[in-house]
Amino acid sequence: MPDMSAHLALTQLVPFAAQELDKNKVTPGVLGFVVFAVLALAVWALMKSMNRHMNSITFDEAPAPSDPGPAQDKQAPATS
């Protein structure tokens, strides 16, 4: 007999829950918020790590090598 009451409760509650569902009002719920929060924290951590790595880079440009070619010939005074 206890099996019969559980079956009766399910048959009465399931249609009641289905009638209350508003198909125009669907929300992501707690799971959607948790997934969004985890993604936001992951992006924040990646940005913080990227900033740390970018700030540790030291870029000193090497001076241009002196070219003993035609540039010095134009600057040298002509001796005749």
PDB file of C-alpha atoms in Angstrom, residues 16-74:
ATOM      1  CA  PHE A  16       0.669  20.698 -10.888  1.00  0.00           C
ATOM      2  CA  ALA A  17       4.339  21.644 -11.326  1.00  0.00           C
ATOM      3  CA  ALA A  18       4.032  21.598 -15.103  1.00  0.00           C
ATOM      4  CA  GLN A  19       1.070  23.977 -15.022  1.00  0.00           C
ATOM      5  CA  GLU A  20       2.998  26.540 -12.944  1.00  0.00           C
ATOM      6  CA  LEU A  21       5.944  26.649 -15.360  1.00  0.00           C
ATOM      7  CA  ASP A  22       5.873  29.921 -17.286  1.00  0.00           C
ATOM      8  CA  LYS A  23       7.648  29.353 -20.592  1.00  0.00           C
ATOM      9  CA  ASN A  24       8.132  33.118 -21.089  1.00  0.00           C
ATOM     10  CA  LYS A  25      10.068  33.478 -17.841  1.00  0.00           C
ATOM     11  CA  VAL A  26      13.124  31.235 -17.937  1.00  0.00           C
ATOM     12  CA  THR A  27      16.142  32.034 -15.783  1.00  0.00           C
ATOM     13  CA  PRO A  28      19.567  30.387 -15.708  1.00  0.00           C
ATOM     14  CA  GLY A  29      19.303  29.734 -11.976  1.00  0.00           C
ATOM     15  CA  VAL A  30      22.051  29.060  -9.499  1.00  0.00           C
ATOM     16  CA  LEU A  31      24.031  26.803 -11.824  1.00  0.00           C
ATOM     17  CA  GLY A  32      24.216  29.547 -14.459  1.00  0.00           C
ATOM     18  CA  PHE A  33      25.457  32.038 -11.867  1.00  0.00           C
ATOM     19  CA  VAL A  34      28.094  29.626 -10.561  1.00  0.00           C
ATOM     20  CA  VAL A  35      29.389  28.919 -14.084  1.00  0.00           C
ATOM     21  CA  PHE A  36      29.517  32.649 -14.879  1.00  0.00           C
ATOM     22  CA  ALA A  37      31.303  33.430 -11.599  1.00  0.00           C
ATOM     23  CA  VAL A  38      33.913  30.707 -12.212  1.00  0.00           C
ATOM     24  CA  LEU A  39      34.554  32.020 -15.730  1.00  0.00           C
ATOM     25  CA  ALA A  40      34.871  35.586 -14.420  1.00  0.00           C
ATOM     26  CA  LEU A  41      37.379  34.506 -11.764  1.00  0.00           C
ATOM     27  CA  ALA A  42      39.388  32.565 -14.361  1.00  0.00           C
ATOM     28  CA  VAL A  43      39.566  35.599 -16.668  1.00  0.00           C
ATOM     29  CA  TRP A  44      40.604  37.815 -13.747  1.00  0.00           C
ATOM     30  CA  ALA A  45      43.375  35.383 -12.768  1.00  0.00           C
ATOM     31  CA  LEU A  46      44.621  35.150 -16.365  1.00  0.00           C
ATOM     32  CA  MET A  47      44.697  38.951 -16.708  1.00  0.00           C
ATOM     33  CA  LYS A  48      46.605  39.283 -13.434  1.00  0.00           C
ATOM     34  CA  SER A  49      49.117  36.648 -14.561  1.00  0.00           C
ATOM     35  CA  MET A  50      49.505  38.323 -17.962  1.00  0.00           C
ATOM     36  CA  ASN A  51      50.170  41.706 -16.324  1.00  0.00           C
ATOM     37  CA  ARG A  52      52.794  40.136 -14.065  1.00  0.00           C
ATOM     38  CA  HIS A  53      54.548  38.522 -17.048  1.00  0.00           C
ATOM     39  CA  MET A  54      54.374  41.661 -19.192  1.00  0.00           C
ATOM     40  CA  ASN A  55      55.836  43.797 -16.408  1.00  0.00           C
ATOM     41  CA  SER A  56      58.767  41.412 -15.964  1.00  0.00           C
ATOM     42  CA  ILE A  57      59.890  41.854 -19.581  1.00  0.00           C
ATOM     43  CA  THR A  58      62.794  44.257 -20.047  1.00  0.00           C
ATOM     44  CA  PHE A  59      63.244  45.339 -23.604  1.00  0.00           C
ATOM     45  CA  ASP A  60      66.363  47.383 -24.276  1.00  0.00           C
ATOM     46  CA  GLU A  61      66.765  48.126 -27.936  1.00  0.00           C
ATOM     47  CA  ALA A  62      70.334  47.699 -29.152  1.00  0.00           C
ATOM     48  CA  PRO A  63      71.832  50.804 -30.743  1.00  0.00           C
ATOM     49  CA  ALA A  64      72.123  50.742 -34.506  1.00  0.00           C
ATOM     50  CA  PRO A  65      75.582  49.623 -35.646  1.00  0.00           C
ATOM     51  CA  SER A  66      77.661  52.383 -37.215  1.00  0.00           C
ATOM     52  CA  ASP A  67      77.767  52.005 -40.956  1.00  0.00           C
ATOM     53  CA  PRO A  68      81.214  52.924 -42.354  1.00  0.00           C
ATOM     54  CA  GLY A  69      79.747  53.055 -45.862  1.00  0.00           C
ATOM     55  CA  PRO A  70      78.499  56.013 -47.904  1.00  0.00           C
ATOM     56  CA  ALA A  71      77.073  57.922 -44.903  1.00  0.00           C
ATOM     57  CA  GLN A  72      80.563  58.755 -43.589  1.00  0.00           C
ATOM     58  CA  ASP A  73      81.842  59.677 -47.068  1.00  0.00           C
ATOM     59  CA  LYS A  74      79.184  62.381 -47.374  1.00  0.00           C
TER      60      LYS A  74
END
